[in-house]
Coordinates of C-alpha atoms in Angstrom, one line a residue:
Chain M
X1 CA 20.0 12.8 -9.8
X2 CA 23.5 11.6 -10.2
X3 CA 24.1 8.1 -11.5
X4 CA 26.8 5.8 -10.2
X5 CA 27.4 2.9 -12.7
X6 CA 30.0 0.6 -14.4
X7 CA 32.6 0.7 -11.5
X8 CA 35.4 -1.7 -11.1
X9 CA 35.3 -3.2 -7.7
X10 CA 38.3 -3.9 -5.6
X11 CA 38.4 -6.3 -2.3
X12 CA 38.3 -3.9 0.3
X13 CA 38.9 -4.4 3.9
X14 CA 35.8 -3.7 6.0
X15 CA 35.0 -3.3 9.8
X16 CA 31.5 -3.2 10.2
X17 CA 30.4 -1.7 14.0
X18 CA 27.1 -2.8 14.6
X19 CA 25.1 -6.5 14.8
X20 CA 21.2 -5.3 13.8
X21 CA 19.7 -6.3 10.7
X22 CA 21.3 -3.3 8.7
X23 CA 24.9 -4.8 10.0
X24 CA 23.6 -8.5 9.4
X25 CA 22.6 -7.6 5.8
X26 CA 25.1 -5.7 4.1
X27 CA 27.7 -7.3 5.6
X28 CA 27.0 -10.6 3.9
X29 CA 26.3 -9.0 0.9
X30 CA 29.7 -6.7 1.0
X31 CA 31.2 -10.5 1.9
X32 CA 29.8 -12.4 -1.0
X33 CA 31.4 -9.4 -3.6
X34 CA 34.4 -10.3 -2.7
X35 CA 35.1 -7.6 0.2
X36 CA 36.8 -8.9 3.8
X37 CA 35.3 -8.1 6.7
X38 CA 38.0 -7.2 9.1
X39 CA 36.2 -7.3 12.3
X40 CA 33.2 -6.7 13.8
X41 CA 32.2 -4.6 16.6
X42 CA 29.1 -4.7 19.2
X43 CA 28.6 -3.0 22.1
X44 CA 27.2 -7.0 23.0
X45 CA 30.5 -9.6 22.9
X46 CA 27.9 -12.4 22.0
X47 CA 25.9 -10.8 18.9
X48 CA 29.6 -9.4 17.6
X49 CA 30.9 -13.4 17.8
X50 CA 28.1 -14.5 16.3
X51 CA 27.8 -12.3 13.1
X52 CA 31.9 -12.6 12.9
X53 CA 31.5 -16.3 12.8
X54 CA 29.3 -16.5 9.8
X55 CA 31.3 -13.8 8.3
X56 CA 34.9 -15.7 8.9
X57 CA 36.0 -12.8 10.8
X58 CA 36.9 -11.8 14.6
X59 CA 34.9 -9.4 16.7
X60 CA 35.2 -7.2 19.6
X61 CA 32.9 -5.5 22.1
X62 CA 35.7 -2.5 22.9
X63 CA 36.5 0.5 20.4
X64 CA 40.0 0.1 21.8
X65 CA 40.5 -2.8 20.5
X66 CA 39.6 -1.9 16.7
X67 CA 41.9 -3.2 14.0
X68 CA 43.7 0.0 12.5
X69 CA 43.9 -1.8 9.0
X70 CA 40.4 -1.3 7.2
X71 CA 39.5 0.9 4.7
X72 CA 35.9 1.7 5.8
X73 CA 34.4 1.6 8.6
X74 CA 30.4 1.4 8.8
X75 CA 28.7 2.3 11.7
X76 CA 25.7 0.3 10.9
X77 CA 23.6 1.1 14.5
X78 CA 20.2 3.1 15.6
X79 CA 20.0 7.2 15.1
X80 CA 20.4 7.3 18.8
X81 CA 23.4 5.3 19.8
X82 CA 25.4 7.0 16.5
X83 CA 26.3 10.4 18.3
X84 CA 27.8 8.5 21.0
X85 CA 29.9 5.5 19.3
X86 CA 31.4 8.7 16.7
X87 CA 32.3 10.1 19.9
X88 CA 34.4 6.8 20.6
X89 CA 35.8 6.4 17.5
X90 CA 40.0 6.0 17.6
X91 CA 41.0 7.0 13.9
X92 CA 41.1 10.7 13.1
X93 CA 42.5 9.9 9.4
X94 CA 40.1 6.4 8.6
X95 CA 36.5 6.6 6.5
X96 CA 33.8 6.8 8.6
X97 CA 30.3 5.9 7.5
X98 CA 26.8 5.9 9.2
X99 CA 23.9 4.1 7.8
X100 CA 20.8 6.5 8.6
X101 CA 18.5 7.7 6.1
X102 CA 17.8 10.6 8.9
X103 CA 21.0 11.7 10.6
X104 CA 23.3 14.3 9.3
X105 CA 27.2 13.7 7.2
X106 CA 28.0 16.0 9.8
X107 CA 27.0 14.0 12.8
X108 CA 30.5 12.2 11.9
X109 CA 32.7 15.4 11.7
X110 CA 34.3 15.7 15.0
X111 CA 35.0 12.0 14.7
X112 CA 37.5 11.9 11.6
X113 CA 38.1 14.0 8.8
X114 CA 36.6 11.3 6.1
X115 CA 33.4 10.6 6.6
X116 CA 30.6 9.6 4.8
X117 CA 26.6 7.9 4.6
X118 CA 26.1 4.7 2.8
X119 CA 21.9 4.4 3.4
X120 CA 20.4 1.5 1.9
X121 CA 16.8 1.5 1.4
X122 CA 14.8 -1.2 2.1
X123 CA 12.6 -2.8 4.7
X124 CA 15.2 -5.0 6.6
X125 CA 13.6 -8.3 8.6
X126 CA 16.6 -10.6 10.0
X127 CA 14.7 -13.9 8.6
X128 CA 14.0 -12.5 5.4
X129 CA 16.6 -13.0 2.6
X130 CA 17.2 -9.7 0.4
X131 CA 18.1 -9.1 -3.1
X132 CA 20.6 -6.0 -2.6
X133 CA 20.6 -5.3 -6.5
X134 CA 17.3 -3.9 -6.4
X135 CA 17.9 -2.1 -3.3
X136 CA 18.7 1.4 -3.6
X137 CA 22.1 2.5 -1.8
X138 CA 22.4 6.7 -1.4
X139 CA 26.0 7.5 -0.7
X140 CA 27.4 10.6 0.6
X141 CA 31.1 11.7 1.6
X142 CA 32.8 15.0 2.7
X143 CA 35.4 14.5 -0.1
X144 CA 35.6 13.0 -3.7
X145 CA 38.0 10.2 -2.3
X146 CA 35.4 9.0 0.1
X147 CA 33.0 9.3 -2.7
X148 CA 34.8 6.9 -5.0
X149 CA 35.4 4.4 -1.8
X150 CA 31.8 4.1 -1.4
X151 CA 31.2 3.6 -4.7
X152 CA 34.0 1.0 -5.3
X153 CA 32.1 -0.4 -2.3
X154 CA 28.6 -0.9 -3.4
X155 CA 29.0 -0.7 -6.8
X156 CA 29.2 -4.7 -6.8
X157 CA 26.0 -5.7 -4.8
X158 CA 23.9 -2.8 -6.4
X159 CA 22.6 -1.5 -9.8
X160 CA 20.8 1.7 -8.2
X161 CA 23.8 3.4 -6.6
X162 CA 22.9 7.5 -6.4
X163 CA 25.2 10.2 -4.5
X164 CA 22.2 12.2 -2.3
X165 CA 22.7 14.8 0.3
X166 CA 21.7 14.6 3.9
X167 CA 18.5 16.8 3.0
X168 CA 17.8 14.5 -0.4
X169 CA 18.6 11.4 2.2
X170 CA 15.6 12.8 4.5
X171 CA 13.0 13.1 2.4
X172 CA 13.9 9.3 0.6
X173 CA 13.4 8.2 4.1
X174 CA 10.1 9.8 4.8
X175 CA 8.6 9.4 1.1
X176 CA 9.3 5.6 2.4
X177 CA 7.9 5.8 5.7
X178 CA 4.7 7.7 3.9
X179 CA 4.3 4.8 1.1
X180 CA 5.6 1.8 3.3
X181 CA 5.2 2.1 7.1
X182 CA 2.0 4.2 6.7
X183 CA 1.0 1.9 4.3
X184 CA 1.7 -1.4 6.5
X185 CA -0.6 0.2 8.6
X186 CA -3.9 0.9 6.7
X187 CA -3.5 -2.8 5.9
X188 CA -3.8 -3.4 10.2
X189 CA -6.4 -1.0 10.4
X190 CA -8.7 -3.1 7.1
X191 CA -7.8 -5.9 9.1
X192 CA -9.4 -5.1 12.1
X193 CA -12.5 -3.6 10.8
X194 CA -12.9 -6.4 8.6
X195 CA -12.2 -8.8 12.0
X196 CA -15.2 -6.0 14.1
X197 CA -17.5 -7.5 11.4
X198 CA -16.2 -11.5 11.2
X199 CA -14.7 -11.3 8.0
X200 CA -11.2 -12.2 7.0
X201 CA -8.0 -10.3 5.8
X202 CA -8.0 -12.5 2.7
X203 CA -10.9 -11.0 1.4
X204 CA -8.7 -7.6 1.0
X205 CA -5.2 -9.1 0.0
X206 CA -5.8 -9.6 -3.6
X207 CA -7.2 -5.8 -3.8
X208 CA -3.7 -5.0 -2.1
X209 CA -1.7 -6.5 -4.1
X210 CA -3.5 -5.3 -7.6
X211 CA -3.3 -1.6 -5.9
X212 CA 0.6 -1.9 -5.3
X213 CA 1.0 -3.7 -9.2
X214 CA -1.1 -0.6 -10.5
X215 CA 1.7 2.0 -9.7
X216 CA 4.6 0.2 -11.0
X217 CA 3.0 0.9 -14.2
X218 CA 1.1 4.4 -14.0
X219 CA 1.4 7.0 -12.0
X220 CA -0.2 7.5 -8.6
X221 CA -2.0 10.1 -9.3
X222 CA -4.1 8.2 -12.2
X223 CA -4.5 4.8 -10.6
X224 CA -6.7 7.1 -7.7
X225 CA -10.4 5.4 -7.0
X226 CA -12.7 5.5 -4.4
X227 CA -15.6 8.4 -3.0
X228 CA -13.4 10.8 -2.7
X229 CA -12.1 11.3 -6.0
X230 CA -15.1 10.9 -7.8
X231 CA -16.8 13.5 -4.6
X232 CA -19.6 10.7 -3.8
X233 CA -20.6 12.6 -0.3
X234 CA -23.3 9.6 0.1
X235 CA -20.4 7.7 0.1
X236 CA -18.4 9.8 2.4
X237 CA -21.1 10.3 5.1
X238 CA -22.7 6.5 5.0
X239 CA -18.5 5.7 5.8
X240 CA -17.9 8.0 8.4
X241 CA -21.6 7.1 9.8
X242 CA -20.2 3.6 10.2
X243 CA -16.6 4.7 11.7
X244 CA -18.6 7.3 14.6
X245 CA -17.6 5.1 17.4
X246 CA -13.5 4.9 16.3
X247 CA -12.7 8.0 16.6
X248 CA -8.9 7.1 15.3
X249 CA -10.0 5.7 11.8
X250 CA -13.1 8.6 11.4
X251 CA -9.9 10.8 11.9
X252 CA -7.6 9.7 9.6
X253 CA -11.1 8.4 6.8
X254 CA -12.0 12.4 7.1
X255 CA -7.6 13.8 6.6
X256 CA -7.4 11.3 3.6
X257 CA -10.7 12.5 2.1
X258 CA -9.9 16.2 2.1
X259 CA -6.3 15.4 1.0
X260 CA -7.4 13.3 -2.2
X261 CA -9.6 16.1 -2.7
X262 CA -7.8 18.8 -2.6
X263 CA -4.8 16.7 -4.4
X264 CA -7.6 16.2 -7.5
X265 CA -9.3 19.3 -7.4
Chain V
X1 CA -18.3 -17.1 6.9
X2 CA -20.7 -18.3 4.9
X3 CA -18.7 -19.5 1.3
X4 CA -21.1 -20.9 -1.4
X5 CA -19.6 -23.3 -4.1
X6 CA -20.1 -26.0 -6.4
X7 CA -22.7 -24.5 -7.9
X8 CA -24.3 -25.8 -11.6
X9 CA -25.0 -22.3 -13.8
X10 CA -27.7 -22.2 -15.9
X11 CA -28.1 -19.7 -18.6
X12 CA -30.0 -16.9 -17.2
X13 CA -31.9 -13.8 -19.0
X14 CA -30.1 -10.4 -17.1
X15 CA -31.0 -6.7 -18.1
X16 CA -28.4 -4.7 -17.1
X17 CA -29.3 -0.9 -15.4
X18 CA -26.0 1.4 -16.3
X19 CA -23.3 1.7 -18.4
X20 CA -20.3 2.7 -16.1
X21 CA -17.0 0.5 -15.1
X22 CA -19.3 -2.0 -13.1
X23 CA -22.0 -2.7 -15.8
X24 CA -19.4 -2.8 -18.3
X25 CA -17.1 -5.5 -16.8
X26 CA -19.9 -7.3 -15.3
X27 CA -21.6 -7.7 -18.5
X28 CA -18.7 -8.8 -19.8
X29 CA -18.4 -11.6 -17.5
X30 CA -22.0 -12.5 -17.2
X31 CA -22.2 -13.1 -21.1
X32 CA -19.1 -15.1 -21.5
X33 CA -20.2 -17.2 -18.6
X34 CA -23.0 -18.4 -21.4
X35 CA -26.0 -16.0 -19.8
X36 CA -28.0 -13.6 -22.0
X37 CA -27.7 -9.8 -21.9
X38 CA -31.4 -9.6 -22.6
X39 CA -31.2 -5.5 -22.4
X40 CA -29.1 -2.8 -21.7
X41 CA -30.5 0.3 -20.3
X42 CA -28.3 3.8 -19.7
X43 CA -29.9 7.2 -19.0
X44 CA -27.4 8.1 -22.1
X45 CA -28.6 6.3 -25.1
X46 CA -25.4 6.4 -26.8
X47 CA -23.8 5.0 -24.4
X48 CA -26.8 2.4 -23.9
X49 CA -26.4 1.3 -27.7
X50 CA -22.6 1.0 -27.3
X51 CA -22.7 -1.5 -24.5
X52 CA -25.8 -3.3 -25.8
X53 CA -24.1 -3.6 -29.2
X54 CA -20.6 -5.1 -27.6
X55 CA -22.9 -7.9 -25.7
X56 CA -25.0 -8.4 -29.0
X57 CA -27.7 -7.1 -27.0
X58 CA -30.9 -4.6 -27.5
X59 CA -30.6 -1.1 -25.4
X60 CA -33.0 1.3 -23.9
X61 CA -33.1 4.9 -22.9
X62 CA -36.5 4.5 -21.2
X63 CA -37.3 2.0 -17.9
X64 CA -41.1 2.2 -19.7
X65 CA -39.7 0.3 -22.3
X66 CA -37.8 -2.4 -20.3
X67 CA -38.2 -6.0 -21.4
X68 CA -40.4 -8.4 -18.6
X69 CA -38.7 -11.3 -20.1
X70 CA -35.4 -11.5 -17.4
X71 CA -34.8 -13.6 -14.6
X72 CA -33.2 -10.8 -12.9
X73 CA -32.4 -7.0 -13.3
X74 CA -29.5 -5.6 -12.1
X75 CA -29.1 -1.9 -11.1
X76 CA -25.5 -0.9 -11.6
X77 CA -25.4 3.0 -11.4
X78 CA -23.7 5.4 -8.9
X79 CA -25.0 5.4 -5.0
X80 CA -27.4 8.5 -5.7
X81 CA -28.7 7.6 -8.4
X82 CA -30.0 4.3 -6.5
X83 CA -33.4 6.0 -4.6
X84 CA -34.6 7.5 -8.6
X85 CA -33.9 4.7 -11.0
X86 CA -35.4 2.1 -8.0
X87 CA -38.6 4.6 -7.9
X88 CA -39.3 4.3 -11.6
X89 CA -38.4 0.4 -11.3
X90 CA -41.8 -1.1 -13.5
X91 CA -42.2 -4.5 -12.2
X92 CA -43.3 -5.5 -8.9
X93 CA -42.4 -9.1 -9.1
X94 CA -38.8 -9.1 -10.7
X95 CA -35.3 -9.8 -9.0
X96 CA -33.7 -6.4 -8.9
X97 CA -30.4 -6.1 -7.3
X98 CA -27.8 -3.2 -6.9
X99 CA -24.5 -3.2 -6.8
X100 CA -23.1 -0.7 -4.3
X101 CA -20.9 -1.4 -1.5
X102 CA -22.3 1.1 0.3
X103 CA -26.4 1.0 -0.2
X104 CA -28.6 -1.3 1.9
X105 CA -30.3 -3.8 0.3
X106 CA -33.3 -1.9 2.0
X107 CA -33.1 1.1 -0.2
X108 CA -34.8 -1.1 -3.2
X109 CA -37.7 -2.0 -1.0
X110 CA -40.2 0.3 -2.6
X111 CA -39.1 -1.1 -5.9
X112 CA -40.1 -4.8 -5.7
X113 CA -41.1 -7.7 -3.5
X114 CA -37.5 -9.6 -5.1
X115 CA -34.9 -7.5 -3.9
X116 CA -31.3 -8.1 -2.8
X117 CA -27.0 -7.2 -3.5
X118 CA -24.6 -8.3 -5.9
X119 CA -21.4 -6.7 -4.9
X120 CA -17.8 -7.2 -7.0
X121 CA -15.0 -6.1 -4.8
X122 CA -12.2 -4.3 -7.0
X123 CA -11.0 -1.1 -8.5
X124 CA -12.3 -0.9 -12.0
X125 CA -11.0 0.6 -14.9
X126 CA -12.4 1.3 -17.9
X127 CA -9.4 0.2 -19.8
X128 CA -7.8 -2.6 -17.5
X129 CA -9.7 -6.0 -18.2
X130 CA -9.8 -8.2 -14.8
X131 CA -9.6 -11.3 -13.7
X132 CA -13.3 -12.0 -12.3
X133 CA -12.0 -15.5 -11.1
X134 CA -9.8 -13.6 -8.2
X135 CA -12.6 -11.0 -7.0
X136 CA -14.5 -11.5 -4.0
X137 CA -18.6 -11.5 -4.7
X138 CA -21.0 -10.3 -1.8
X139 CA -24.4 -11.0 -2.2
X140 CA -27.2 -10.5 -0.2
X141 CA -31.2 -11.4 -1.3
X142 CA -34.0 -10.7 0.9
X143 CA -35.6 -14.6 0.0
X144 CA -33.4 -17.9 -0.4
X145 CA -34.8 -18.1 -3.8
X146 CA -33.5 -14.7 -4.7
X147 CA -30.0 -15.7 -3.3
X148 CA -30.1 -18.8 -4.9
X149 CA -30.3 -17.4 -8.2
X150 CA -27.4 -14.9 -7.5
X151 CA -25.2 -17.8 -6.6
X152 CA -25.9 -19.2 -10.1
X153 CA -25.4 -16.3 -11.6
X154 CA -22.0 -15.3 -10.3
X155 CA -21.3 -19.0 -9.1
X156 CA -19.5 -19.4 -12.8
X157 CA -17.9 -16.1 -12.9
X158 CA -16.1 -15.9 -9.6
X159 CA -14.6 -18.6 -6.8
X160 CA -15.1 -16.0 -4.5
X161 CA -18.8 -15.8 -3.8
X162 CA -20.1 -14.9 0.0
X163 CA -22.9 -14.2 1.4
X164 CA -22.9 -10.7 3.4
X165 CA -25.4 -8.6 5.4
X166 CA -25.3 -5.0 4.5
X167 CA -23.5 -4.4 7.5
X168 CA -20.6 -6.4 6.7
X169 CA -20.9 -5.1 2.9
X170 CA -20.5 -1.7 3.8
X171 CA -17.3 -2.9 6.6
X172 CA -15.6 -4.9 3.6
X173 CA -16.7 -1.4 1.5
X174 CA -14.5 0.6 4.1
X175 CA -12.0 -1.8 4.5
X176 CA -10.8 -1.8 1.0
X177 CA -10.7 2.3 0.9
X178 CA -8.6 2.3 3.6
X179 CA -6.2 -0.6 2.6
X180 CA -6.0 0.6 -1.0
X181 CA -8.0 4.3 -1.6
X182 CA -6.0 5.5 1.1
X183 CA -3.1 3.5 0.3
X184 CA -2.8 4.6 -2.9
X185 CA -3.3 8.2 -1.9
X186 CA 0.0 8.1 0.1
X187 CA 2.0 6.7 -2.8
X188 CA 0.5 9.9 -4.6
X189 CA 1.8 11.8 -1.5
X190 CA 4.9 9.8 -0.9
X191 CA 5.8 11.0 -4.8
X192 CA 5.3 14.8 -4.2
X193 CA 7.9 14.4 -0.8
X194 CA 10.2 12.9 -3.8
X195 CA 9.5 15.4 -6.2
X196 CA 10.0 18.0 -3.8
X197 CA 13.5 17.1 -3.7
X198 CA 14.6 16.1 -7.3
X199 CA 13.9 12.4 -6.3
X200 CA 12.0 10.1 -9.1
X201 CA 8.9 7.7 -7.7
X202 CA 10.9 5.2 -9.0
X203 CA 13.3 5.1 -6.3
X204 CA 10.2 4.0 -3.9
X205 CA 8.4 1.6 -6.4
X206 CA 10.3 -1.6 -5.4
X207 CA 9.4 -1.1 -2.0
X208 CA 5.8 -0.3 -2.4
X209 CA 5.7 -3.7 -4.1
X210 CA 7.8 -5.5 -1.4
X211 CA 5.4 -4.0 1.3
X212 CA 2.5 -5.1 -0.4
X213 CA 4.1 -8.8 -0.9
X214 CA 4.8 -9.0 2.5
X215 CA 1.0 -9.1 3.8
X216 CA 0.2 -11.7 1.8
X217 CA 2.2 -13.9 3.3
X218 CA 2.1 -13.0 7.2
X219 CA -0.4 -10.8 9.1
X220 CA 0.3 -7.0 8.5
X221 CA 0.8 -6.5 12.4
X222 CA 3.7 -8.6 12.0
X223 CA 5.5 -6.7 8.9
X224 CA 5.2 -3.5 10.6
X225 CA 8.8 -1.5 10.1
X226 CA 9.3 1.8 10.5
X227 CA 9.7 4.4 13.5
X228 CA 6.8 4.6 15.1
X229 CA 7.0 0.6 15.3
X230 CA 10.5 0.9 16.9
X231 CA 9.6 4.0 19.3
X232 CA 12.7 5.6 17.6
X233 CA 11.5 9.4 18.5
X234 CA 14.6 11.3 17.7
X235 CA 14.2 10.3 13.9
X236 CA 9.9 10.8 14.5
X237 CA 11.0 14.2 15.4
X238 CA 13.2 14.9 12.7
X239 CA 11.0 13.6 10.3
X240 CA 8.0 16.3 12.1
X241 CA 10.8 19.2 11.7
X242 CA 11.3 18.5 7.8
X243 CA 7.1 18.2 7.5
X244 CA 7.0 21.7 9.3
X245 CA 5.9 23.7 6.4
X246 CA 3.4 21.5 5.2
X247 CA 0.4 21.1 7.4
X248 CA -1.8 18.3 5.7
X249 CA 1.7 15.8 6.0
X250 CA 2.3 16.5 9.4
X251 CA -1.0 16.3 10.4
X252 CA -0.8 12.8 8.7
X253 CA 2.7 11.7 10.0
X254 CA 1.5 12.6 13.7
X255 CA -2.3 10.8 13.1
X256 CA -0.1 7.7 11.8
X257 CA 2.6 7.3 14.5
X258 CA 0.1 7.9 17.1
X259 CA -2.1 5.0 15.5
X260 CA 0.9 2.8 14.9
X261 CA 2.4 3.3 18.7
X262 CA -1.2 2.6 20.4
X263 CA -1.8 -1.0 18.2
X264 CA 1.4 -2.2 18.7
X265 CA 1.9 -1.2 22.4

């Protein structure tokens, strides 16, 4: 995959149209390199003062009223609201860049002729501070220009800068949701059987973290224990004995069983 | 709860049944806790010899020739090999115990009067030492002498000693596969969505660590991210189009946005 590295960043003038936690974060990062943000824009007049405020910059709630003077443009908003704010967009000649790991380059084309993707990838809570140079950034633009813009951009405020295409940008996103989201969730679902049987979540958080540390090292595939890899049926049947009355976790016990199986056959 | 501390260890004479990761790591322990590997017995006597001669201990093919001398005897082979090895168990009057997540305590009740569980909750490896300090220690005893000399034994070894009910053994049992069996399983999954596309793991290792970070610090209900979390069904259904040719994934994506939309409803 291509590797974006050693680039010279230049102050750049930035309007940033959103006020969400992708918005919140990358524009104070893109501030602290040394980047102005021009303006901000949100559909809500109060959340666009506020994040202008801490950015030293103004705000508007109308595309109308955008300043024709940046050289990006980041529509930093939901998957949803993107197709109709590019619709709204007044600058057929300015770069224009969405944020999405899922939507299309091309959801932008009928909204300028420079368009682009800057997708970060990380798990974005508003309280929680972020260290964007660990964070991966996958850029994408329907020119080499735009390309190098993007790169000048992020250059500064990350070291794992890659150029991916929409379909590469996809399946980022869902290997994340897969390893992160999906993962979240098993920890809520030992939680509550551990809370069905009076015992706590701490008892499991050490395991949790040791299975996470295992894979920075080794790969996935090796670090596998449990039943199902070593094909202890006792195991198996004793577990989905105990799970007969959830029908939800006895669901997803039995699809993880036959997929480690078949995965380690 | 139950939590047992403070307790004084004595030295105590242990013959250890098995030779896998269990034996081998809690061997380990046990002696440099100042307790006596009195014998080691493994069904393979090569593998017998080589654990008993690491713990400057004796070792036995044959339970015939087990030694009456130890305070407590502890079975630590694979769940179905629990029923045999407990059959041919030669003394009446001794403190046998298994060490199975899985297996009542009732399944060594043919084997002696002195029965009860001695369960270490971690992933072992053969070639990983571990730090026996941090891992959780479920016993069970079918007398309060019998427990009491489990809590000496393991009192020095771990601060994480609890008393459980084979119930609650076999829920803690199942909550750690699904928390980190299972999680694991999807990193191995998440990797092949990566691969699929010319994407390294190593793009999704800093997040699996942040995810994993998170929970130990606030509940895992409240560090859910994702789509399913946000009802965002236009990238859900994107995600299910790209999955389309792969049925075991999809399967799994639907199962896990159905599970995640229900809990946090």
């Amino acid at each position: 995959m291509p590797q974006v590295s050693d680039l010279t960043s230049f102050q750049m003038k930035v309007v940033l149209l959103g006020s969400g936690n992708v918005a919140t974060h990358l524009a104070a990062a893109l501030k602290d390199a040394g980047n102005e943000i021009l303006q901000v824009w949100s559909r809500n007049s109060v959340n666009a003062e506020l994040l202008a405020s801490r950015l030293n910059s103004s705000s508007t709630a109308h595309f109308s009223a955008l300043s024709p003077e940046a050289d990006i443009y980041i529509l930093a908003v939901s998957d949803d609201a993107i197709p109709e704010l590019a619709g709204k967009f007044p600058f057929r000649n300015k770069l224009l860049v969405h944020t999405s790991g899922t939507t299309d380059m091309e959801a932008l084309k009928n909204a300028s002729t420079k368009i682009g993707v800057l997708y970060p990838l990380q798990t974005f809570s508003k309280s929680k501070s972020l260290d964007f140079a660990q964070t991966p950034i996958a850029l994408e633009a329907n020119s080499p220009e735009g390309l190098k813009i993007l790169e000048m951009l992020v250059g500064k405020i990350s070291r794992k800068v890659m150029e991916l295409n929409s379909q590469q940008r996809r399946a980022l996103h869902i290997a994340a949701v897969f390893a992160c989201n999906f993962g979240n969730h098993l920890y809520t679902l030992s939680k509550e059987i551990l809370r069905q049987n009076s015992l706590e979540f701490d008892l499991i958080r050490p395991l949790i973290i040791e299975t996470a540390s295992k894979v920075q090292l080794i790969e996935p595939e090796d670090a596998q224990t449990g039943p199902a890899v070593r094909g202890d049926y006792i195991t198996i049947d004793r577990h989905l004995e105990f799970l007969q009355n959830d029908k939800d976790l006895r669901n997803l016990y039995e699809l993880f069983t036959e997929s480690i199986i078949s995965k380690h056959r």
